[in-house]
């Protein structure tokens, strides 16, 4: 079971951001009447080290209230804006915005120093004072990214005050050396909002190959739809649908609206009809610019190399500024679903489940992000409650609101049911997901995950013939996918079937993913099953080096050591399994038998004819 879930979660990688402007609520447990200044500071430091941003926000706010130093105010502001506690962030920003700072080297990282001014400009825009918002931004910001972002924000404020033409001139006159990657997308939204549809189309076309190109495609298709160029709009919607990822819902909603896709449940049709355009007014345009920079920063942070403790720490810290920008955006305009999505993913990454769930609940079914927001919400629920049943309940609630399931939901429900060994229900979920994906004309290569998941579960449920057929279908759709090659090859080795082909598939998988510990383990275990124990030891030692916390791989190495006569090493590995978090009850029982000298459940070990 454990091995199955490892493969499933490896194969199904879901893409890849709190509801109220005030952010997570503050509890009274850490009030200044209960904690000393030093105690609050230490609480904040420990929370910050654990990247528990809401808790650090509470603690450092108390420190600033008691101490009142410049440094404490800056710390309180930084964690308040990252936590989404915007009332506190705005209060601290007013205290520090005009104070000099030591870090003013002009590097992109100094965008953090620009955050107080951005926060106050956004607060003014939220309250309908575009003049004040523009005034906060006209004094040059420090970082290149801050200056580039400020140009778009000034343009949005100018649109509110003077109209589209002056707003467009602001964008056109920006510093050529500033970061311009998101300008075409913003300009497309600006021109569409102002009614210059020809200019909007030109900008959207340019933005298709720039950052957030898929969002540009959504805006462009909606423009085409609204100008009755339905066939052109549908081509874009079908492409979004066929991607079978984050933007799939946007494509499906568009096709339902234009009448090109029939059979959608009534609630879903209503959500599609109610889906708003990218921006609806100047405030939304202002927040859209913030959201776009937050999205880009989030993607860059997610793509960072996190090797080693220092690399992981740097990656975690890189999420802080995108999270802050997302919180500023959603405080400015609570309808910015992408900003809520960024916040949700980041809080989930920081293992702050309540804040992540609050953010996900701010994304309504009318949003193209609703499907994947609900998938992430279910993941958070499962992790918080330590039960796949909580995740299943969360997704089933979303299904009721939407009038039915969709392929990604069906696939994820399959995984949760399989984790609880409810194989009949799991099979039903993924079979329905496959049928729906085919009905939606999802491109065949994207279907391999569905066939793989069903096949792996069927093999685990002793339906090898059906499972192998699904795995072969997945391999047909994605012949170079290492996870399929590995799992199918391993399944044949376990049964002693098609051995030459099976070894070839595992070796091909390893060529494509040489650092994948599960695949290295498969090759080692395949050698073990064939009696090549010395080779098995070599490969399994490498697998444990790559995945030292994997209980199954550790147990395999213990077995291989035993078969080459290294009894003490075998016992060491079996004992180590006891301390690994992913060891399930069945594996622990087997390990205890082996440690006691009982190999009755392990025919290969028993055949060695000697107990350790």
XYZ file of C-alpha atoms in Angstrom:
612
model
C 0.000 0.000 0.000
C 2.787 2.407 0.945
C 4.629 1.784 -2.288
C 1.437 2.334 -4.292
C 0.775 5.700 -2.681
C 4.385 6.777 -3.274
C 3.969 6.122 -6.976
C 0.540 7.728 -7.164
C 1.557 10.936 -5.476
C 4.708 11.073 -7.611
C 2.671 10.622 -10.772
C -0.127 13.075 -10.052
C 1.532 16.415 -9.419
C -1.182 18.998 -9.053
C -0.500 22.496 -10.216
C 1.761 24.169 -10.094
C -2.321 30.851 -4.584
C -7.297 34.339 3.493
C -10.441 35.346 2.473
C -10.775 38.584 4.493
C -8.749 41.696 3.946
C -7.810 41.631 7.587
C -6.190 38.191 7.251
C -6.070 35.474 9.907
C -7.655 36.436 13.203
C -5.472 37.208 16.192
C -5.955 35.151 19.307
C -5.649 36.535 22.801
C -3.395 33.717 23.942
C -0.272 35.691 23.122
C -1.360 39.097 24.387
C 1.138 41.450 25.978
C -0.530 40.948 29.356
C 0.532 37.315 29.273
C 3.982 37.488 27.761
C 7.028 39.538 28.506
C 8.734 41.473 25.742
C 11.538 38.925 25.525
C 9.030 36.083 25.547
C 7.059 37.600 22.680
C 10.269 38.191 20.735
C 11.416 34.602 21.226
C 7.998 33.333 20.211
C 8.265 35.386 17.051
C 11.768 34.126 16.290
C 10.784 30.503 16.760
C 7.646 30.980 14.680
C 9.673 32.698 11.959
C 12.185 29.843 11.911
C 9.290 27.434 11.424
C 7.790 29.790 8.811
C 4.591 29.998 10.837
C 3.795 33.440 9.506
C 0.503 34.089 11.350
C 2.086 33.214 14.696
C 5.174 35.325 13.965
C 2.849 38.179 13.015
C 1.127 38.024 16.400
C 4.374 37.884 18.340
C 6.222 40.658 16.525
C 3.165 42.913 16.669
C 3.313 42.580 20.459
C 7.042 43.362 20.446
C 6.482 46.511 18.403
C 3.630 47.616 20.675
C 5.774 47.234 23.783
C 9.162 48.323 22.500
C 8.343 50.817 19.742
C 11.810 50.756 18.120
C 12.270 51.297 14.390
C 13.520 47.726 13.941
C 10.569 46.228 15.815
C 8.099 48.238 13.703
C 9.695 47.017 10.490
C 9.606 43.433 11.734
C 5.970 43.796 12.771
C 5.087 45.264 9.379
C 6.896 42.551 7.432
C 5.090 39.705 9.156
C 1.732 41.490 9.255
C 1.702 42.010 5.497
C 2.913 38.448 4.883
C 0.202 37.087 7.179
C -2.478 39.210 5.519
C -3.174 41.231 8.685
C -3.633 44.349 6.612
C -4.996 46.694 9.285
C -1.844 46.113 11.349
C 0.372 46.244 8.255
C -1.077 49.603 7.222
C -0.672 50.983 10.750
C 2.975 49.959 10.900
C 3.592 51.127 7.328
C 2.547 54.672 8.243
C 5.093 54.639 11.066
C 8.034 53.500 8.943
C 7.339 54.519 5.349
C 9.503 57.637 5.341
C 12.243 56.312 7.640
C 15.659 55.617 6.015
C 16.896 52.047 5.799
C 20.333 50.526 5.481
C 19.466 48.218 2.554
C 19.133 50.506 -0.444
C 21.425 48.920 -3.024
C 18.808 48.775 -5.777
C 18.790 44.981 -5.991
C 15.518 43.165 -6.719
C 15.467 41.858 -3.146
C 14.945 45.382 -1.887
C 11.360 45.166 -3.111
C 10.748 44.330 0.554
C 11.715 47.906 1.413
C 9.143 49.189 -1.083
C 6.332 47.209 0.507
C 5.234 49.881 3.046
C 4.664 52.434 0.284
C 2.893 49.851 -1.880
C 0.720 48.878 1.077
C -0.394 52.441 1.728
C -1.035 53.126 -1.944
C -3.204 50.021 -2.108
C -5.088 51.032 1.036
C -5.880 54.406 -0.518
C -7.043 52.753 -3.738
C -9.261 50.379 -1.776
C -10.896 53.351 -0.046
C -11.559 55.053 -3.388
C -8.844 57.713 -3.091
C -6.920 57.234 -6.346
C -5.228 60.618 -5.915
C -3.641 59.579 -2.624
C -2.717 56.193 -4.084
C -0.885 57.881 -6.930
C 0.845 60.278 -4.545
C 2.290 57.385 -2.510
C 3.781 55.936 -5.697
C 5.124 58.997 -7.453
C 8.127 59.231 -5.154
C 10.506 56.743 -6.835
C 10.609 53.316 -5.287
C 13.952 51.701 -4.537
C 14.018 48.348 -6.316
C 13.797 47.801 -10.097
C 10.789 45.531 -9.616
C 9.191 48.078 -7.308
C 9.605 50.859 -9.850
C 8.213 48.690 -12.647
C 5.229 47.673 -10.536
C 4.658 51.262 -9.422
C 4.327 52.326 -13.067
C 1.417 49.956 -13.578
C -0.179 50.977 -10.291
C 0.116 54.675 -11.153
C -1.478 53.850 -14.506
C -4.434 52.199 -12.745
C -4.875 55.182 -10.435
C -4.615 57.513 -13.432
C -7.297 55.504 -15.232
C -9.626 56.155 -12.299
C -8.805 59.878 -12.234
C -8.321 60.808 -15.900
C -9.372 57.927 -18.147
C -7.721 55.416 -20.431
C -5.580 57.598 -22.690
C -3.550 59.221 -19.867
C -3.292 55.835 -18.170
C -1.891 54.247 -21.338
C 0.646 57.065 -21.663
C 1.941 56.300 -18.175
C 2.699 52.732 -19.206
C 4.206 53.717 -22.540
C 6.535 56.263 -20.901
C 8.005 53.913 -18.294
C 11.760 53.494 -17.946
C 12.927 51.198 -20.790
C 15.376 49.580 -18.384
C 12.685 48.525 -15.954
C 11.149 45.086 -15.827
C 8.599 44.922 -18.651
C 7.622 41.266 -18.793
C 4.101 41.771 -17.460
C 3.345 45.023 -19.271
C 1.533 43.493 -22.311
C -0.858 41.557 -20.068
C -1.611 44.620 -17.957
C -2.006 46.784 -21.063
C -4.440 44.288 -22.591
C -6.582 44.434 -19.460
C -6.341 48.238 -19.393
C -7.435 48.683 -23.024
C -10.232 46.125 -22.652
C -11.507 47.950 -19.588
C -11.322 51.273 -21.443
C -13.154 49.970 -24.499
C -10.281 50.102 -27.023
C -10.725 46.511 -28.137
C -8.308 46.713 -31.063
C -5.467 47.824 -28.805
C -6.505 45.241 -26.223
C -6.315 42.464 -28.809
C -2.850 43.595 -29.933
C -1.576 43.615 -26.361
C -3.124 40.251 -25.498
C -1.539 38.689 -28.578
C 1.826 40.043 -27.481
C 1.245 38.781 -23.942
C 0.550 35.196 -25.025
C 4.283 34.483 -25.119
C 5.133 36.520 -22.016
C 4.805 35.684 -18.296
C 1.263 34.622 -17.369
C 0.550 33.881 -21.027
C -2.304 31.550 -20.092
C -4.043 34.381 -18.240
C -3.595 36.531 -21.337
C -5.259 33.732 -23.311
C -8.226 33.803 -20.926
C -8.564 37.573 -21.323
C -8.109 37.410 -25.097
C -10.663 34.618 -25.543
C -13.192 36.542 -23.451
C -12.629 39.616 -25.625
C -13.224 37.520 -28.759
C -16.313 35.966 -27.177
C -17.744 39.359 -26.237
C -17.206 40.653 -29.795
C -19.030 37.619 -31.242
C -15.907 36.044 -32.756
C -16.986 32.783 -31.205
C -15.008 30.379 -33.380
C -11.745 32.154 -32.561
C -12.629 32.234 -28.876
C -13.453 28.535 -28.881
C -10.088 27.634 -30.375
C -8.411 29.230 -27.382
C -10.856 27.686 -24.936
C -10.260 24.230 -26.396
C -6.516 24.681 -26.045
C -6.950 25.685 -22.399
C -9.217 22.696 -21.847
C -6.833 20.259 -23.498
C -3.975 21.293 -21.240
C -5.787 19.349 -18.480
C -4.097 21.435 -15.804
C -4.664 24.641 -13.902
C -6.401 26.386 -16.824
C -8.679 23.498 -17.784
C -11.683 24.972 -15.977
C -11.318 28.293 -17.804
C -11.531 26.464 -21.122
C -14.515 24.403 -20.048
C -16.375 27.454 -18.730
C -15.768 29.357 -21.954
C -16.974 26.495 -24.152
C -20.104 26.108 -22.027
C -20.841 29.845 -22.330
C -20.519 29.787 -26.122
C -22.646 26.652 -26.439
C -19.774 24.603 -27.890
C -19.818 22.151 -24.992
C -23.102 20.567 -23.959
C -24.118 18.421 -21.042
C -22.647 20.495 -18.227
C -24.624 20.396 -14.968
C -26.931 23.350 -14.344
C -24.863 24.732 -11.410
C -21.708 24.673 -13.520
C -23.488 26.442 -16.389
C -24.556 29.126 -13.939
C -20.989 29.520 -12.675
C -19.717 29.814 -16.248
C -22.282 32.499 -17.061
C -21.337 34.421 -13.910
C -17.580 34.247 -14.501
C -16.304 37.854 -14.444
C -13.773 39.315 -16.919
C -10.147 39.765 -15.850
C -10.799 43.254 -14.465
C -13.987 45.206 -13.900
C -12.838 48.649 -12.679
C -9.769 50.706 -11.774
C -9.432 49.154 -8.330
C -9.449 45.671 -9.865
C -6.860 46.832 -12.420
C -4.650 48.102 -9.599
C -4.944 44.783 -7.744
C -4.424 42.862 -10.996
C -0.968 44.428 -11.375
C -0.030 43.458 -7.814
C -1.402 39.967 -8.340
C 0.585 39.493 -11.547
C 3.891 40.352 -9.889
C 2.967 38.107 -6.962
C 2.245 35.230 -9.339
C 5.549 35.635 -11.149
C 7.451 35.791 -7.860
C 5.663 32.710 -6.583
C 6.600 30.737 -9.695
C 10.224 31.800 -9.367
C 10.305 30.790 -5.690
C 8.678 27.427 -6.436
C 11.293 26.759 -9.116
C 14.296 27.478 -6.908
C 16.836 24.769 -6.158
C 16.208 23.677 -2.570
C 19.138 21.293 -2.123
C 20.383 21.230 1.453
C 19.149 23.146 4.506
C 20.466 26.498 3.279
C 18.880 26.017 -0.133
C 15.549 25.122 1.427
C 15.723 28.123 3.750
C 16.468 30.443 0.820
C 13.554 28.962 -1.094
C 11.202 29.455 1.830
C 12.302 33.068 2.245
C 11.744 33.674 -1.462
C 8.022 33.047 -0.981
C 7.619 35.913 1.490
C 7.511 38.855 -0.941
C 5.087 37.172 -3.419
C 2.877 36.332 -0.463
C 2.975 39.939 0.717
C 2.075 41.237 -2.762
C -0.772 38.724 -2.990
C -2.113 39.861 0.369
C -1.939 43.512 -0.664
C -3.794 42.650 -3.875
C -6.586 40.741 -2.168
C -6.970 43.454 0.445
C -7.319 46.006 -2.357
C -9.889 43.932 -4.221
C -11.258 40.823 -2.469
C -12.409 39.432 -5.831
C -8.788 38.781 -6.949
C -9.009 35.015 -6.994
C -5.458 34.481 -8.235
C -4.151 36.465 -5.266
C -6.159 34.244 -2.915
C -4.752 31.230 -4.753
C -1.145 32.382 -4.295
C -1.804 32.990 -0.603
C -3.429 29.583 -0.240
C -0.528 27.733 -1.872
C 2.042 29.640 0.128
C 0.309 29.087 3.462
C -0.013 25.434 2.529
C 3.695 25.320 1.697
C 4.440 26.860 5.100
C 2.156 24.231 6.701
C -0.248 26.835 8.058
C -3.494 24.999 7.314
C -6.088 27.347 8.805
C -4.791 30.319 6.823
C -4.603 28.191 3.663
C -8.191 26.991 4.077
C -9.396 30.548 4.744
C -7.757 31.683 1.508
C -9.230 28.810 -0.495
C -12.717 29.603 0.818
C -12.454 33.074 -0.723
C -12.336 31.556 -4.240
C -15.930 31.063 -5.480
C -17.200 28.475 -7.991
C -17.455 31.262 -10.590
C -13.647 31.396 -10.677
C -11.557 29.485 -13.193
C -9.260 28.672 -10.260
C -11.971 26.941 -8.222
C -11.101 23.392 -9.280
C -7.470 23.479 -8.248
C -8.180 25.632 -5.205
C -10.466 22.850 -3.996
C -7.824 20.225 -4.757
C -5.292 22.086 -2.644
C -7.900 22.622 0.079
C -8.501 18.886 0.178
C -4.773 18.250 0.456
C -4.537 20.682 3.360
C -7.529 19.076 5.060
C -5.972 15.625 4.748
C -2.676 16.852 6.185
C -4.283 18.828 9.003
C -6.712 16.096 10.053
C -4.317 13.250 9.181
C -7.100 11.446 7.336
C -7.811 11.016 3.614
C -11.506 10.929 4.563
C -11.329 14.654 5.440
C -10.006 15.388 1.975
C -12.688 13.276 0.340
C -15.387 15.114 2.299
C -13.921 18.466 1.241
C -13.903 17.554 -2.446
C -17.366 16.031 -2.339
C -18.685 19.279 -0.850
C -17.136 21.169 -3.784
C -18.742 18.703 -6.187
C -22.177 19.480 -4.766
C -21.620 23.201 -5.317
C -20.480 22.576 -8.892
C -23.206 20.097 -9.784
C -20.780 17.237 -10.335
C -17.173 16.181 -10.609
C -14.411 17.003 -13.102
C -11.410 14.922 -14.197
C -8.843 16.300 -11.714
C -11.280 15.914 -8.816
C -12.115 12.352 -9.846
C -8.426 11.487 -10.047
C -7.714 12.934 -6.625
C -10.733 11.212 -5.074
C -9.376 7.970 -6.502
C -6.055 8.552 -4.753
C -7.700 9.269 -1.403
C -9.950 6.205 -1.676
C -7.010 4.003 -2.656
C -5.076 5.299 0.349
C -7.848 3.895 2.535
C -7.845 0.661 0.492
C -11.376 1.386 -0.705
C -10.477 0.028 -4.131
C -14.014 -0.345 -5.465
C -14.833 3.300 -4.810
C -11.385 4.350 -6.036
C -11.945 2.512 -9.312
C -15.340 4.165 -9.770
C -13.877 7.636 -9.225
C -11.077 7.326 -11.757
C -13.202 5.485 -14.323
C -15.679 8.361 -14.239
C -12.777 10.805 -14.526
C -11.438 9.009 -17.628
C -14.873 8.988 -19.270
C -15.350 12.679 -18.574
C -11.861 13.605 -19.811
C -12.513 11.777 -23.064
C -15.921 13.460 -23.410
C -14.257 16.835 -22.923
C -11.785 15.906 -25.686
C -8.776 16.252 -23.429
C -5.645 15.494 -25.433
C -4.658 11.802 -25.068
C -1.156 12.377 -23.622
C -2.638 14.052 -20.565
C -4.716 10.954 -19.836
C -1.749 8.791 -18.879
C -2.041 9.900 -15.237
C -5.588 8.575 -15.053
C -4.787 5.204 -16.582
C -1.641 4.944 -14.488
C -3.505 5.669 -11.248
C -6.253 3.162 -12.026
C -3.774 0.535 -13.168
C -1.545 0.874 -10.114
C -4.533 0.564 -7.788
C -5.907 -2.432 -9.669
C -2.571 -4.207 -9.366
C -2.568 -3.455 -5.641
C -6.122 -4.836 -5.392
C -5.027 -8.182 -6.962
C -6.545 -7.341 -10.345
C -3.241 -7.717 -12.147
C -4.574 -8.360 -15.627
C -6.813 -5.269 -15.591
C -4.135 -3.205 -13.887
C -1.400 -4.202 -16.330
C -3.692 -3.304 -19.240
C -4.175 0.179 -17.790
C -0.452 0.599 -17.185
C 0.263 -0.500 -20.758
C -2.286 2.074 -21.966
C -0.561 4.751 -19.890
C 2.783 3.741 -21.421
C 1.268 3.957 -24.898
C 0.145 7.532 -24.169
C 3.428 8.570 -22.524
C 6.165 6.151 -23.641
C 9.005 8.115 -22.061
C 7.434 8.723 -18.659
C 9.803 7.190 -16.066
C 7.131 6.613 -13.430
C 5.131 4.390 -15.797
C 8.210 2.527 -17.014
C 9.290 1.902 -13.454
C 5.959 0.811 -12.028
C 5.010 -1.426 -14.941
C 8.454 -3.009 -15.058
C 8.455 -3.544 -11.306
C 4.981 -5.112 -11.454
C 6.142 -7.651 -14.046
C 9.302 -8.448 -12.077
C 7.263 -9.100 -8.944
C 5.297 -11.746 -10.873
C 8.267 -13.145 -12.743
C 6.739 -12.177 -16.100
C 8.353 -10.582 -19.183
C 11.597 -10.276 -17.237
C 13.847 -9.057 -20.035
C 11.344 -6.358 -21.001
C 10.684 -5.508 -17.354
C 14.366 -4.957 -16.573
C 14.651 -2.886 -19.728
C 11.749 -0.656 -18.646
C 13.232 -0.071 -15.191
C 16.655 0.701 -16.663
C 15.034 3.099 -19.154
C 13.218 4.802 -16.280
C 16.505 5.168 -14.414
C 18.182 6.737 -17.452
C 15.461 9.397 -17.467
C 15.422 9.951 -13.685
C 18.777 8.830 -12.254
C 18.229 10.572 -8.908
C 14.829 9.036 -8.257
C 15.280 6.813 -5.223
C 12.101 4.820 -5.888
C 13.336 3.851 -9.349
C 16.795 2.925 -8.047
C 15.020 0.808 -5.422
C 12.980 -0.913 -8.134
C 16.099 -1.948 -9.989
C 17.717 -3.184 -6.793
C 14.598 -5.077 -5.781
C 14.270 -6.561 -9.244
C 17.796 -7.959 -8.890
C 16.827 -9.256 -5.441
C 13.782 -11.058 -6.844
C 15.996 -12.707 -9.437
C 18.551 -13.835 -6.884
C 21.224 -11.321 -7.876
C 21.827 -10.361 -4.255
C 25.220 -8.666 -4.594
C 23.877 -6.405 -7.333
C 20.753 -5.819 -5.272
C 22.867 -4.584 -2.348
C 24.705 -2.113 -4.576
C 21.539 -0.610 -6.028
C 19.618 -0.615 -2.754
C 22.447 1.147 -0.924
C 22.227 3.866 -3.566
C 18.442 3.992 -3.165
C 18.700 4.436 0.610
C 21.266 7.187 0.113
C 18.761 8.987 -2.116
C 15.713 8.276 0.104
C 17.025 7.696 3.650
C 13.569 8.194 5.207
C 11.715 5.697 3.023
C 10.679 2.684 5.121
C 10.091 0.304 2.205
C 13.486 0.994 0.631
C 15.198 0.628 4.008
C 13.475 -2.721 4.562
C 14.545 -3.881 1.103
C 18.167 -3.074 1.898
C 17.901 -5.046 5.134
C 16.622 -8.059 3.195
C 19.443 -7.795 0.663
C 22.067 -7.575 3.411
C 20.612 -10.673 5.008
C 20.796 -12.646 1.771
C 24.527 -11.887 1.354
C 25.262 -12.871 4.946
C 25.591 -9.388 6.433
C 23.263 -10.207 9.304
C 24.193 -7.351 11.638
C 23.772 -4.819 8.824
C 20.395 -6.382 8.036
C 19.257 -6.068 11.633
C 20.433 -2.445 11.728
C 18.290 -1.559 8.691
C 15.245 -3.441 9.990
C 15.530 -1.680 13.354
C 15.809 1.647 11.541
C 12.470 0.995 9.827
C 10.773 1.285 13.234
C 11.749 4.961 13.472
C 10.602 6.023 10.006
C 7.322 7.915 9.829
C 6.058 6.298 6.627
C 6.276 2.725 7.961
C 2.745 1.305 8.039
C 1.489 -1.328 10.479
C 1.852 -4.199 8.021
C 5.515 -3.385 7.361
C 6.259 -2.918 11.066
C 4.749 -6.314 11.872
C 6.875 -7.968 9.187
C 10.024 -6.251 10.465
C 9.345 -7.443 14.013
C 8.995 -11.015 12.730
C 12.301 -10.806 10.920
C 14.057 -9.334 13.926
C 12.776 -12.240 16.024
C 14.071 -14.758 13.482
C 10.672 -15.616 12.033
C 10.929 -15.648 8.224
C 7.771 -17.625 7.600
C 6.239 -14.690 5.697
C 9.402 -14.135 3.631
C 10.049 -17.255 1.490
C 13.255 -15.908 -0.048
C 14.766 -15.064 3.324
C 13.587 -18.346 4.787
C 15.281 -20.245 1.968
C 18.671 -18.975 3.038
C 18.437 -21.564 5.781
C 19.965 -19.461 8.515
C 18.552 -17.019 11.042
C 20.423 -13.819 11.988
